[in-house]
Structures are given as C-alpha cells and as structure tokens.
Short mmCIF file of N, CA, C and O in Angstrom, two decimals:
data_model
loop_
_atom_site.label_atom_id
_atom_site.label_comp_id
_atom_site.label_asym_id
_atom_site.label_seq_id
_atom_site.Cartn_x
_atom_site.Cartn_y
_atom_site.Cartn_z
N UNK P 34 71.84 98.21 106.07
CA UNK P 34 71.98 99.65 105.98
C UNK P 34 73.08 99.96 104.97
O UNK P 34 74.18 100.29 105.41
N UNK P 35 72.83 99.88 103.41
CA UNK P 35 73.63 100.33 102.96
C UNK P 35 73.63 101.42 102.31
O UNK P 35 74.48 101.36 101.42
N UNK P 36 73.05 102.44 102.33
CA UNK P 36 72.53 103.97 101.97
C UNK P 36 72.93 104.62 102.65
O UNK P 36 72.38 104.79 103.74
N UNK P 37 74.15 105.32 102.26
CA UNK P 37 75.35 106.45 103.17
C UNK P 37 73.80 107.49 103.70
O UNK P 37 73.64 107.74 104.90
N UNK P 38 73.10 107.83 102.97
CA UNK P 38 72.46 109.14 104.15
C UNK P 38 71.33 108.28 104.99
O UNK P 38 70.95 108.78 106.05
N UNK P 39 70.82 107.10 104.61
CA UNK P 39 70.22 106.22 105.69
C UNK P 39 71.35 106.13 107.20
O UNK P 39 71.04 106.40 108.37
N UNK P 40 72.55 105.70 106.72
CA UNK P 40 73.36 105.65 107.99
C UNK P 40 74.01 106.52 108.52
O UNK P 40 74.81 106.11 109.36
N UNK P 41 73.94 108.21 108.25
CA UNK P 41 73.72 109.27 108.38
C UNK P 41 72.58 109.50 109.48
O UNK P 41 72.87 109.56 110.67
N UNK P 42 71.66 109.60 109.16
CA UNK P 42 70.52 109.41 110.15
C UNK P 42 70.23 108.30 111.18
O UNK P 42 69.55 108.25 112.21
N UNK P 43 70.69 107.78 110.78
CA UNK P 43 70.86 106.67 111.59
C UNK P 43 71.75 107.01 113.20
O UNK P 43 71.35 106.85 114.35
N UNK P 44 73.08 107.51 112.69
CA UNK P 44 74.19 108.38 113.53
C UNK P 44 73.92 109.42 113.96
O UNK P 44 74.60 110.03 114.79
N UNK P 45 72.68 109.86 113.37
CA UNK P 45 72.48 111.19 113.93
C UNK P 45 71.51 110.99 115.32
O UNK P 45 71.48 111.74 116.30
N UNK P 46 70.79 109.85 115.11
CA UNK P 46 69.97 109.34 116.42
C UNK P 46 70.42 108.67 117.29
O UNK P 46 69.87 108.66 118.39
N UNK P 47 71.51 107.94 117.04
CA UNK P 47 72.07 107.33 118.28
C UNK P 47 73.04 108.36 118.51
O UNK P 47 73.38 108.06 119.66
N UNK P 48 73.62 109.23 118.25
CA UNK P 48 74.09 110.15 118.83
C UNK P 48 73.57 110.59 120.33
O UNK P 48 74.31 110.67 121.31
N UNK P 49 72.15 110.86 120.34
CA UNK P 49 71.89 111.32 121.80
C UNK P 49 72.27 110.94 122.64
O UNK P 49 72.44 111.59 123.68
N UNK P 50 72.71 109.01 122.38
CA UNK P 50 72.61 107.88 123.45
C UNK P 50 74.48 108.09 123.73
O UNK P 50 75.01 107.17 124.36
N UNK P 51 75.26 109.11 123.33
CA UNK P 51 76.52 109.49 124.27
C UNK P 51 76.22 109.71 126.14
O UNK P 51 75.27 110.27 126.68
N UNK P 52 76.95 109.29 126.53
CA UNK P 52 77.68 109.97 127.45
C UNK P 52 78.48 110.50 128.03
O UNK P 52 79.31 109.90 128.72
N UNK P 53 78.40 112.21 127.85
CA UNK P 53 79.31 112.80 127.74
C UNK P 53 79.44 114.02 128.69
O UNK P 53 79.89 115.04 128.17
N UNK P 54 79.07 114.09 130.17
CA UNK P 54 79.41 114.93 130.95
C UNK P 54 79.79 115.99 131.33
O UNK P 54 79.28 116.96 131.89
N UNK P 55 81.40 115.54 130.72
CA UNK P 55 82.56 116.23 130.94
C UNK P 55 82.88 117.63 129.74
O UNK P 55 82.98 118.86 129.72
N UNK P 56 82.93 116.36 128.76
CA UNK P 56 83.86 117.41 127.53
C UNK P 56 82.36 117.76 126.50
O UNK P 56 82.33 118.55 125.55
N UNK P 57 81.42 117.07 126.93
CA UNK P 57 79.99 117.28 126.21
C UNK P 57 80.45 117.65 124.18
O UNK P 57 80.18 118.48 123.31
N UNK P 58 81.18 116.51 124.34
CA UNK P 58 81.50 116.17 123.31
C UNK P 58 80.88 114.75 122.35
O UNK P 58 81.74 113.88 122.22
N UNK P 59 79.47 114.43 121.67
CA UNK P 59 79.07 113.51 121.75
C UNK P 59 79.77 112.76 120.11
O UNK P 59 79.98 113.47 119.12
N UNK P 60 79.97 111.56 120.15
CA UNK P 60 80.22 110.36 118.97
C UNK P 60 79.55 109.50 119.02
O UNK P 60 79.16 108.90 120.02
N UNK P 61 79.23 109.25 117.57
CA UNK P 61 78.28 108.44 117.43
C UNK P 61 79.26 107.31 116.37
O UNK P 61 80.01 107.79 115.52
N UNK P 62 79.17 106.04 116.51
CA UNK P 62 79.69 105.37 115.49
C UNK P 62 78.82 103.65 115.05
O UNK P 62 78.18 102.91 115.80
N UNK P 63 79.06 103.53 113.88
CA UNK P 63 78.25 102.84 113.23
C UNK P 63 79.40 101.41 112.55
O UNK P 63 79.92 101.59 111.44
N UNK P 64 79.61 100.38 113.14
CA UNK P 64 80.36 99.52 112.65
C UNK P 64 79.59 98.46 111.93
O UNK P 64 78.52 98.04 112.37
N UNK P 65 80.28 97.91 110.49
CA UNK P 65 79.13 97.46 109.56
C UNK P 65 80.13 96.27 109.04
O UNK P 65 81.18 96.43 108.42
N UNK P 66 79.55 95.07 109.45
CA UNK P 66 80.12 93.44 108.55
C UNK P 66 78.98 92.81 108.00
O UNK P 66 77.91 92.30 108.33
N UNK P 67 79.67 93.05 107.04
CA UNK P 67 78.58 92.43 106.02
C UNK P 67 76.99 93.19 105.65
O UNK P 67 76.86 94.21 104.97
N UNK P 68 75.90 92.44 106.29
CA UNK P 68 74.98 93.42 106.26
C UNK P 68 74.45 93.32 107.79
O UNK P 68 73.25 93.29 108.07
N UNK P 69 75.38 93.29 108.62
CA UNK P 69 74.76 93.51 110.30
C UNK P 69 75.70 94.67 110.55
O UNK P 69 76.84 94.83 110.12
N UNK P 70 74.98 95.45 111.36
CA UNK P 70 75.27 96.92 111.64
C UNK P 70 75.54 97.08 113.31
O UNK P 70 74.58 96.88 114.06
N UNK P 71 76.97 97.47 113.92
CA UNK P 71 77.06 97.75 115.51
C UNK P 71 77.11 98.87 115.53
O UNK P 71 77.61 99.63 114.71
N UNK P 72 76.42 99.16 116.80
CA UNK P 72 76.25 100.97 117.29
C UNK P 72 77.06 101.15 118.52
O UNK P 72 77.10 100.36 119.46
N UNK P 73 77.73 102.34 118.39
CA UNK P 73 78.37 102.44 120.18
C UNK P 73 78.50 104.15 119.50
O UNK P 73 78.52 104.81 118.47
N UNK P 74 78.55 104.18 120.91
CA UNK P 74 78.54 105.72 121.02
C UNK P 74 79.71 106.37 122.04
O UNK P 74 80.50 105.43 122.19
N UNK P 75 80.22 107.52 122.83
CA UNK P 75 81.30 107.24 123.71
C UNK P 75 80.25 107.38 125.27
O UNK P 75 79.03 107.40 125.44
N UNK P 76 81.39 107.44 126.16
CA UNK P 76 80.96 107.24 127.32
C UNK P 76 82.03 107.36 128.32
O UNK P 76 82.68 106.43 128.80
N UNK P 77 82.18 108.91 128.66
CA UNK P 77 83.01 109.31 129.86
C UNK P 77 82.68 108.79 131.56
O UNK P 77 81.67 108.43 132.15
N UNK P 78 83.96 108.95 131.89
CA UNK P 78 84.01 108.70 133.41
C UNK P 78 84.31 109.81 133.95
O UNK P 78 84.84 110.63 133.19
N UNK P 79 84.09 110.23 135.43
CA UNK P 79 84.82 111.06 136.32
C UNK P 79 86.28 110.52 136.26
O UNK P 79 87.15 111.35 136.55
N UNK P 80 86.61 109.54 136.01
CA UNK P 80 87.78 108.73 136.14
C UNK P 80 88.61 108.76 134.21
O UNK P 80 88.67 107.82 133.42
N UNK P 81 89.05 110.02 134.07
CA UNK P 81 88.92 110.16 132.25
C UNK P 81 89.20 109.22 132.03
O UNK P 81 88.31 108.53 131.52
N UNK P 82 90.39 108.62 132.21
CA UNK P 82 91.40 107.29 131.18
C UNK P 82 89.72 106.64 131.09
O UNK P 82 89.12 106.75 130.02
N UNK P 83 89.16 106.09 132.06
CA UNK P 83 87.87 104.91 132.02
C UNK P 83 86.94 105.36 131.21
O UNK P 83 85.81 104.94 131.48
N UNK P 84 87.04 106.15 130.22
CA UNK P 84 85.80 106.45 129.32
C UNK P 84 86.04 105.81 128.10
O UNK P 84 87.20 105.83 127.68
N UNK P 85 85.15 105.23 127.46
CA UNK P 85 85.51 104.69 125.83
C UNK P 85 84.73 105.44 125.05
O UNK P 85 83.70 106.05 125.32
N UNK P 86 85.45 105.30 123.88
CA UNK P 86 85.10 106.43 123.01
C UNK P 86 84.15 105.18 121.89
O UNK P 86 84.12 103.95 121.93
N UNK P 87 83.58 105.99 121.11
CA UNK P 87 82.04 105.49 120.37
C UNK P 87 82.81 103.83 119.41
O UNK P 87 82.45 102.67 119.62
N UNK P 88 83.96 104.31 118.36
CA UNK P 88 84.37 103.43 117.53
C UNK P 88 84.99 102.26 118.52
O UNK P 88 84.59 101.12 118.27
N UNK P 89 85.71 102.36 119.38
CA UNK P 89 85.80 101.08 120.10
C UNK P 89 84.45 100.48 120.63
O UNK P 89 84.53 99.25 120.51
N UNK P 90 83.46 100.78 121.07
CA UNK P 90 82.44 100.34 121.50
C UNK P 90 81.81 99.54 120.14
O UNK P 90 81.71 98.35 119.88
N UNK P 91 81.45 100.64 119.48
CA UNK P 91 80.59 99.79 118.44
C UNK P 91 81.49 97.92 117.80
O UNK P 91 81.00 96.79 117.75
N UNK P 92 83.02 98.48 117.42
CA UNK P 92 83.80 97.67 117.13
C UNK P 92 83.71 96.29 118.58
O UNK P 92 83.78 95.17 118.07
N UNK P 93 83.60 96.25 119.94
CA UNK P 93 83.01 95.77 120.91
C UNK P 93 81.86 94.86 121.01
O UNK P 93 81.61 93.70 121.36
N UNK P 94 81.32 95.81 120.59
CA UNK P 94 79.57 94.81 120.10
C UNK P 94 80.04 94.16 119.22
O UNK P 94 80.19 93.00 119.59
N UNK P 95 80.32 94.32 118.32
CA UNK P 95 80.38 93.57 116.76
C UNK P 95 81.18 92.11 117.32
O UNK P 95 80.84 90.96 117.07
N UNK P 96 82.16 92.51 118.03
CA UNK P 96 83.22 91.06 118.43
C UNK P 96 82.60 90.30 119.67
O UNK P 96 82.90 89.23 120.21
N UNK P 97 81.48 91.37 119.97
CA UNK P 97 80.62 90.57 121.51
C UNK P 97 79.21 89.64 120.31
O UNK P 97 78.54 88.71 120.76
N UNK P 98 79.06 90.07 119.09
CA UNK P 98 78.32 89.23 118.52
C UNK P 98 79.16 87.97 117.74
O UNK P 98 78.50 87.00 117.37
N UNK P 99 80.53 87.99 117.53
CA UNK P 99 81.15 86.77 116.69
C UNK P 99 81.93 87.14 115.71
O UNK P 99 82.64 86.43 114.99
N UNK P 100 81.68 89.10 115.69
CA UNK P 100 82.11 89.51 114.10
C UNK P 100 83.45 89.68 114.37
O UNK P 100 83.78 90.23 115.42
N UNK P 101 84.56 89.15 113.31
CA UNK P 101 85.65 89.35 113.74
C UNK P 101 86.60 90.29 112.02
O UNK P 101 87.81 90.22 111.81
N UNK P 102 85.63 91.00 111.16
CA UNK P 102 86.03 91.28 110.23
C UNK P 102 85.18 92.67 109.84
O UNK P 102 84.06 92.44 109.40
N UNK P 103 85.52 93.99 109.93
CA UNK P 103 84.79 95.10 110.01
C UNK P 103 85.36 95.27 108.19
O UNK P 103 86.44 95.22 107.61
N UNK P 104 83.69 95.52 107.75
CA UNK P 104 83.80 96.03 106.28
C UNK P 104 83.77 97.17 106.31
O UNK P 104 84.45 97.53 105.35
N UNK P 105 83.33 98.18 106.93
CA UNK P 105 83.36 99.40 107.21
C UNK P 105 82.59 100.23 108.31
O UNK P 105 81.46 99.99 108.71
N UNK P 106 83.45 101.30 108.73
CA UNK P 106 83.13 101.95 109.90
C UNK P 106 82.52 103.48 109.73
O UNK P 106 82.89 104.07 108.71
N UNK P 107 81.53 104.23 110.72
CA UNK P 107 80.74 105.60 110.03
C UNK P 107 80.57 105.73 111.42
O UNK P 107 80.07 105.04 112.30
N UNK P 108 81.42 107.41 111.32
CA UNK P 108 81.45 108.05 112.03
C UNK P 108 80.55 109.41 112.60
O UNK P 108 79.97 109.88 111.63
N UNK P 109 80.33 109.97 113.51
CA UNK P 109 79.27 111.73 113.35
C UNK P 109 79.68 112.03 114.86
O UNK P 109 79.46 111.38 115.88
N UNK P 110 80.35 113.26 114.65
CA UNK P 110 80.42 113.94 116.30
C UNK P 110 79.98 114.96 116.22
O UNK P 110 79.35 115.16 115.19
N UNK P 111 80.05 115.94 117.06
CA UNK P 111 79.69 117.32 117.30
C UNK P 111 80.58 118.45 117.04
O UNK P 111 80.35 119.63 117.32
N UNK P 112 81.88 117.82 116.34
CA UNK P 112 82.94 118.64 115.67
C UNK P 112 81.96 119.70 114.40
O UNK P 112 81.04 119.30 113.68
N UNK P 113 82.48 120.95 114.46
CA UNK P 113 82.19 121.35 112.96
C UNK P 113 83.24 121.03 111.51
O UNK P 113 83.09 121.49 110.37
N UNK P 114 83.95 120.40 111.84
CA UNK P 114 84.70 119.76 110.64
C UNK P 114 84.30 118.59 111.04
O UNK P 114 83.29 118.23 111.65
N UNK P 115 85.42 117.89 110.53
CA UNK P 115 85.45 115.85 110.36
C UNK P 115 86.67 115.90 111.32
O UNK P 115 87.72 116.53 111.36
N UNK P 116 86.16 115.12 111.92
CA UNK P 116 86.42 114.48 113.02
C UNK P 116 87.19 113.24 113.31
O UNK P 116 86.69 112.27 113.88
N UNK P 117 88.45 113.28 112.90
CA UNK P 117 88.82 111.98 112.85
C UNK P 117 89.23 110.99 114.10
O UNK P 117 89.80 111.52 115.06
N UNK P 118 89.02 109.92 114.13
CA UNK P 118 89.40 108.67 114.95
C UNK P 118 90.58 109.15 115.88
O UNK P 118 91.67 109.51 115.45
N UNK P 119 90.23 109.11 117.20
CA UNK P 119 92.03 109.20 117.99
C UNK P 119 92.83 108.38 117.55
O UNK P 119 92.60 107.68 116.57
N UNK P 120 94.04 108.35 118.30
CA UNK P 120 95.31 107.69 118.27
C UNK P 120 94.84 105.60 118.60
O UNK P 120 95.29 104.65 117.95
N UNK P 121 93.99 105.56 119.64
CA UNK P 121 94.04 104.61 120.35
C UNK P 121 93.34 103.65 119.11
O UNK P 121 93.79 102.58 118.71
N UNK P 122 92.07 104.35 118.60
CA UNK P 122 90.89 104.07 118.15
C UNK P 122 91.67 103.77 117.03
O UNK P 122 91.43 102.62 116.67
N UNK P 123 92.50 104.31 116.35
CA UNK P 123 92.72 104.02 115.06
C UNK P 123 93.46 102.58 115.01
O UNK P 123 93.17 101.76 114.14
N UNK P 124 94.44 102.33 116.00
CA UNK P 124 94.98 101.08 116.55
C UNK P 124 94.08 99.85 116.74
O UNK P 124 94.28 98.71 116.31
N UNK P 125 93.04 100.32 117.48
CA UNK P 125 91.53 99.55 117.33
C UNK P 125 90.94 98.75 116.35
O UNK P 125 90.58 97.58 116.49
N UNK P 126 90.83 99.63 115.09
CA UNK P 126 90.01 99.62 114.77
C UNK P 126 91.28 98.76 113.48
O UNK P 126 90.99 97.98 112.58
N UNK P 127 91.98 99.03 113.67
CA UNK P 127 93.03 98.29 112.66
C UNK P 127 93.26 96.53 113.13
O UNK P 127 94.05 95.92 112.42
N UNK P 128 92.89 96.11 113.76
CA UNK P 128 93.02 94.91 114.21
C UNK P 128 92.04 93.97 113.24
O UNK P 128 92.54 92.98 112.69
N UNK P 129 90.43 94.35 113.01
CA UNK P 129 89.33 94.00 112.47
C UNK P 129 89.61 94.60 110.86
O UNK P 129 88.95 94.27 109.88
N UNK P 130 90.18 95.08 110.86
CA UNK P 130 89.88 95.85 109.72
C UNK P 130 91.06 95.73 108.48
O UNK P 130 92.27 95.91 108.64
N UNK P 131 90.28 95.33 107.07
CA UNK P 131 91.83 94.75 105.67
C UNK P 131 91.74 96.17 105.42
O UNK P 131 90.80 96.95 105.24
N UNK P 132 93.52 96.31 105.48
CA UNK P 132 93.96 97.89 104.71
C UNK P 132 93.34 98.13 103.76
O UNK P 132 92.54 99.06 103.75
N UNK P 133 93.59 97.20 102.51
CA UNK P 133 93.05 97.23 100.87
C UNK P 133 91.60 97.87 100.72
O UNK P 133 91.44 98.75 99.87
N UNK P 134 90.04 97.28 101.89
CA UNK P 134 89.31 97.36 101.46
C UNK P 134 87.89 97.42 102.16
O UNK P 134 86.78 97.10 101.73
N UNK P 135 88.41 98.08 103.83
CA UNK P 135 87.44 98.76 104.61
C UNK P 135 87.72 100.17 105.02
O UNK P 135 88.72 100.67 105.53
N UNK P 136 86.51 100.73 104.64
CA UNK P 136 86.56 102.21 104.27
C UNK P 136 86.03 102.80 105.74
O UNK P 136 85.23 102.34 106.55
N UNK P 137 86.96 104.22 105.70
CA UNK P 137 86.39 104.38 107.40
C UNK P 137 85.58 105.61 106.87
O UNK P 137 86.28 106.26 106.10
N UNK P 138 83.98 106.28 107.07
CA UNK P 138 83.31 107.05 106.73
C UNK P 138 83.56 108.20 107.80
O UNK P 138 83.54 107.79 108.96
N UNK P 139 83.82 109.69 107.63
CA UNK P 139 83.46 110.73 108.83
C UNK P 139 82.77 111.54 108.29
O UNK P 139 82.97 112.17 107.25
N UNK P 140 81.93 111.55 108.98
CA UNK P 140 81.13 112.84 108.52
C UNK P 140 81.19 114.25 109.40
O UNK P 140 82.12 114.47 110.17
N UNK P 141 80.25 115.05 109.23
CA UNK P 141 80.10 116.21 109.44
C UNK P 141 78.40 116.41 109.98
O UNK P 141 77.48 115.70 109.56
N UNK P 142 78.26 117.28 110.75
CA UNK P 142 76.43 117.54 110.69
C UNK P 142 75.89 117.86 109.82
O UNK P 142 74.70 118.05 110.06
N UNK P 143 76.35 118.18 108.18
CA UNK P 143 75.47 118.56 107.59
C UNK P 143 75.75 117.30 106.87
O UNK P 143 75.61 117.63 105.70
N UNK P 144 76.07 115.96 106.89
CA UNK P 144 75.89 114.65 106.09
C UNK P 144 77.05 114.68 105.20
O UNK P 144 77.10 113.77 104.38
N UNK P 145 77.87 115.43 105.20
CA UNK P 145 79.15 115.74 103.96
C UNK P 145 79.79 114.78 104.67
O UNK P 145 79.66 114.55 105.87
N UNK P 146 80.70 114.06 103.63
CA UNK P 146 81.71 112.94 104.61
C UNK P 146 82.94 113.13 103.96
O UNK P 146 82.99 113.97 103.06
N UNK P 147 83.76 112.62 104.20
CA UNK P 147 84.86 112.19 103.81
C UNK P 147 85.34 110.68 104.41
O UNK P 147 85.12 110.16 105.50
N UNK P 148 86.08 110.21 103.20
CA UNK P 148 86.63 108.33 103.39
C UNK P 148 88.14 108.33 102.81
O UNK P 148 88.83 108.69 101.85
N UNK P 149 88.16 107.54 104.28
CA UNK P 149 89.95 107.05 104.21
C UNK P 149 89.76 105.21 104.50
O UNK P 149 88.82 104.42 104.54
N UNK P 150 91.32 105.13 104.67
CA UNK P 150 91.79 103.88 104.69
C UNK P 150 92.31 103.47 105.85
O UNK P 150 92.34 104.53 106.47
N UNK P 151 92.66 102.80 106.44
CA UNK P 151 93.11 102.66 107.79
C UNK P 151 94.59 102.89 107.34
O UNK P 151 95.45 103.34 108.10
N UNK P 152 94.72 102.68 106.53
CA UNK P 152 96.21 103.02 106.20
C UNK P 152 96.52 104.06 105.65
O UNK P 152 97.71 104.29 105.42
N UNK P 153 95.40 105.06 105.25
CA UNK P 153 95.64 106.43 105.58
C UNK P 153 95.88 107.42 106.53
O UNK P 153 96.41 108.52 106.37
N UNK P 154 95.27 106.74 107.84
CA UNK P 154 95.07 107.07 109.24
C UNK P 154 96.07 107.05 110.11
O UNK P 154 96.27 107.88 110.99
N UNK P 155 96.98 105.71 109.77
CA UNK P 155 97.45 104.54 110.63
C UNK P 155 98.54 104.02 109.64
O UNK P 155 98.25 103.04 108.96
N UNK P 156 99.93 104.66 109.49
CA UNK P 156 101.03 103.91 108.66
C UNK P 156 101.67 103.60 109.45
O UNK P 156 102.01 104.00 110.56
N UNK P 157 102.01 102.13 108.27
CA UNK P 157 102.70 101.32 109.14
C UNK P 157 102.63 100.70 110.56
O UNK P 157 103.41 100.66 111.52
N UNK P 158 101.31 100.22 110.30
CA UNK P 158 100.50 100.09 111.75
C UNK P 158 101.09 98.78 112.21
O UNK P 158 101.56 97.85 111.55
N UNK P 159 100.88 99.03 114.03
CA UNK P 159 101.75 97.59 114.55
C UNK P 159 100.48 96.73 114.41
O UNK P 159 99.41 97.23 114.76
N UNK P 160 100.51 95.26 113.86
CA UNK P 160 99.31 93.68 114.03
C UNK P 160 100.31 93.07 113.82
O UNK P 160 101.53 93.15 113.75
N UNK P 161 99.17 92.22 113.70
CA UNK P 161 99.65 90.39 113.58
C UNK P 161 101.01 90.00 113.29
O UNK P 161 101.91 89.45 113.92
N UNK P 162 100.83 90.50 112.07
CA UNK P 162 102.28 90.36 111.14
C UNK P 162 103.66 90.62 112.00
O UNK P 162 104.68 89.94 111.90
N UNK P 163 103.50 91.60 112.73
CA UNK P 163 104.75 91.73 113.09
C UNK P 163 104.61 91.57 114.46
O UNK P 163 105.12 92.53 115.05
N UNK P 164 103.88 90.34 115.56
CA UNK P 164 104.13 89.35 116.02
C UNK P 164 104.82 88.23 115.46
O UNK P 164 105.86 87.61 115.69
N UNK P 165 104.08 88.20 114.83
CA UNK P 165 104.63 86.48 114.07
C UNK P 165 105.77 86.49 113.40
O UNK P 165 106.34 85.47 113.02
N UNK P 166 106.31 88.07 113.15
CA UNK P 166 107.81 88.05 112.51
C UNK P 166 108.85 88.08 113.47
O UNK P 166 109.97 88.40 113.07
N UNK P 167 108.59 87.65 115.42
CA UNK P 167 109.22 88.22 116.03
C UNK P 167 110.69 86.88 115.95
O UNK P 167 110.76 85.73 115.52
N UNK P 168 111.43 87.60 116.47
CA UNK P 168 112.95 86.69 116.92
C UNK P 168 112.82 85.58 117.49
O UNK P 168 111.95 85.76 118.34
N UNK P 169 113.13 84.59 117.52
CA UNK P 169 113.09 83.79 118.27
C UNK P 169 113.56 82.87 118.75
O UNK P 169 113.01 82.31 119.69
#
C-alpha cells in the first residue's frame, strides 16, 4: 500500500471497526514496515484508563507479527481538523520509529493530510539512549 489516497481509503474503512461507546470518537490507524501494512483502530472501556487508542494497536500487531521497525504511520479520526497522536501514543510510537526518516501521516475526512516527524511531535524524547547513558 503505497498510494497515500489508496491508504486513505483504506482508513476510511477500517474506521468503522472502532470501538467507541463513550466519547464516539472513532481512529483509525494504519502502521506500515516495509511493504506489510498493520491496522488497529481504538477501543474504549467502561473502565477509561483500559481503552487503547488506534496507533498503539496497529503499532501492537506489527510487533505481534516480528516487526520491530515502523517506516511510517497514517492516521484518520472523526476530528474536523488533524488530529494529532496523544501524549502516550507519541511515546509509543517513538520506540519503533528513526527520528531522521519515518513520517507520521494525519489526515482529515476530506483526504488532506499533513506529515511530521516524531521529533516534531515528541522533543527530546525519553529511549534507549538514555537508558544506556544511565550512572552507574
């Protein structure tokens, strides 16, 4: 799937497959290594904290298949702007993901997107690195 309005439509159909109850707020997200494509969508609880939101899920599958390197991520909610990644998700999604050169896609319902960087999102983000720089 490498045709931004193929994976557009794409997001726009798994969109239905939210569960969203509560805030009937639906996300759809599309995580992409290489040329294999993960889908997750979100999924509330009566129990809020216990709901996961779409980009951790899809990012989920991808590491429940072996993938441990996200080339890029595509987003679609039910926002009328762009919709960006929470706080948690962006932390997430920074683990899998090289600053330099995975692009995070958001779109909009009418297919308009906008693309950042995880390090547009996310400065000075806590990983690896600064484990391994710890005291010791």
């Amino acid at each position: 799937m490498n045709n931004l309005s193929t994976i557009f439509l794409k997001l726009k159909q798994v969109i239905s497959n939210a569960y969203v109850p509560y805030s009937n707020f639906r996300v759809a997200a599309i995580c992409q290594s290489n040329n294999e494509c993960f889908f997750g969508v979100n999924v509330e609880n009566a129990s809020y904290p216990v709901g996961v939101c779409a980009e951790r899920n899809a990012i989920a599958a991808a590491v429940s298949n072996g993938v441990k390197k996200i080339n890029a991520i595509y987003l679609l909610s039910d926002a009328s702007s762009f919709a960006t990644p929470c706080g948690m998700c962006r932390q997430f999604m920074s683990e899998f993901m090289d600053e330099n050169d995975c692009l995070i896609y958001v779109f909009n319902w009418n297919g308009e997107y906008v693309k950042y960087k995880i390090e547009d999102l996310l400065k000075d983000r806590f990983n690896k690195t600064k484990l391994d720089n710890k005291n010791k």
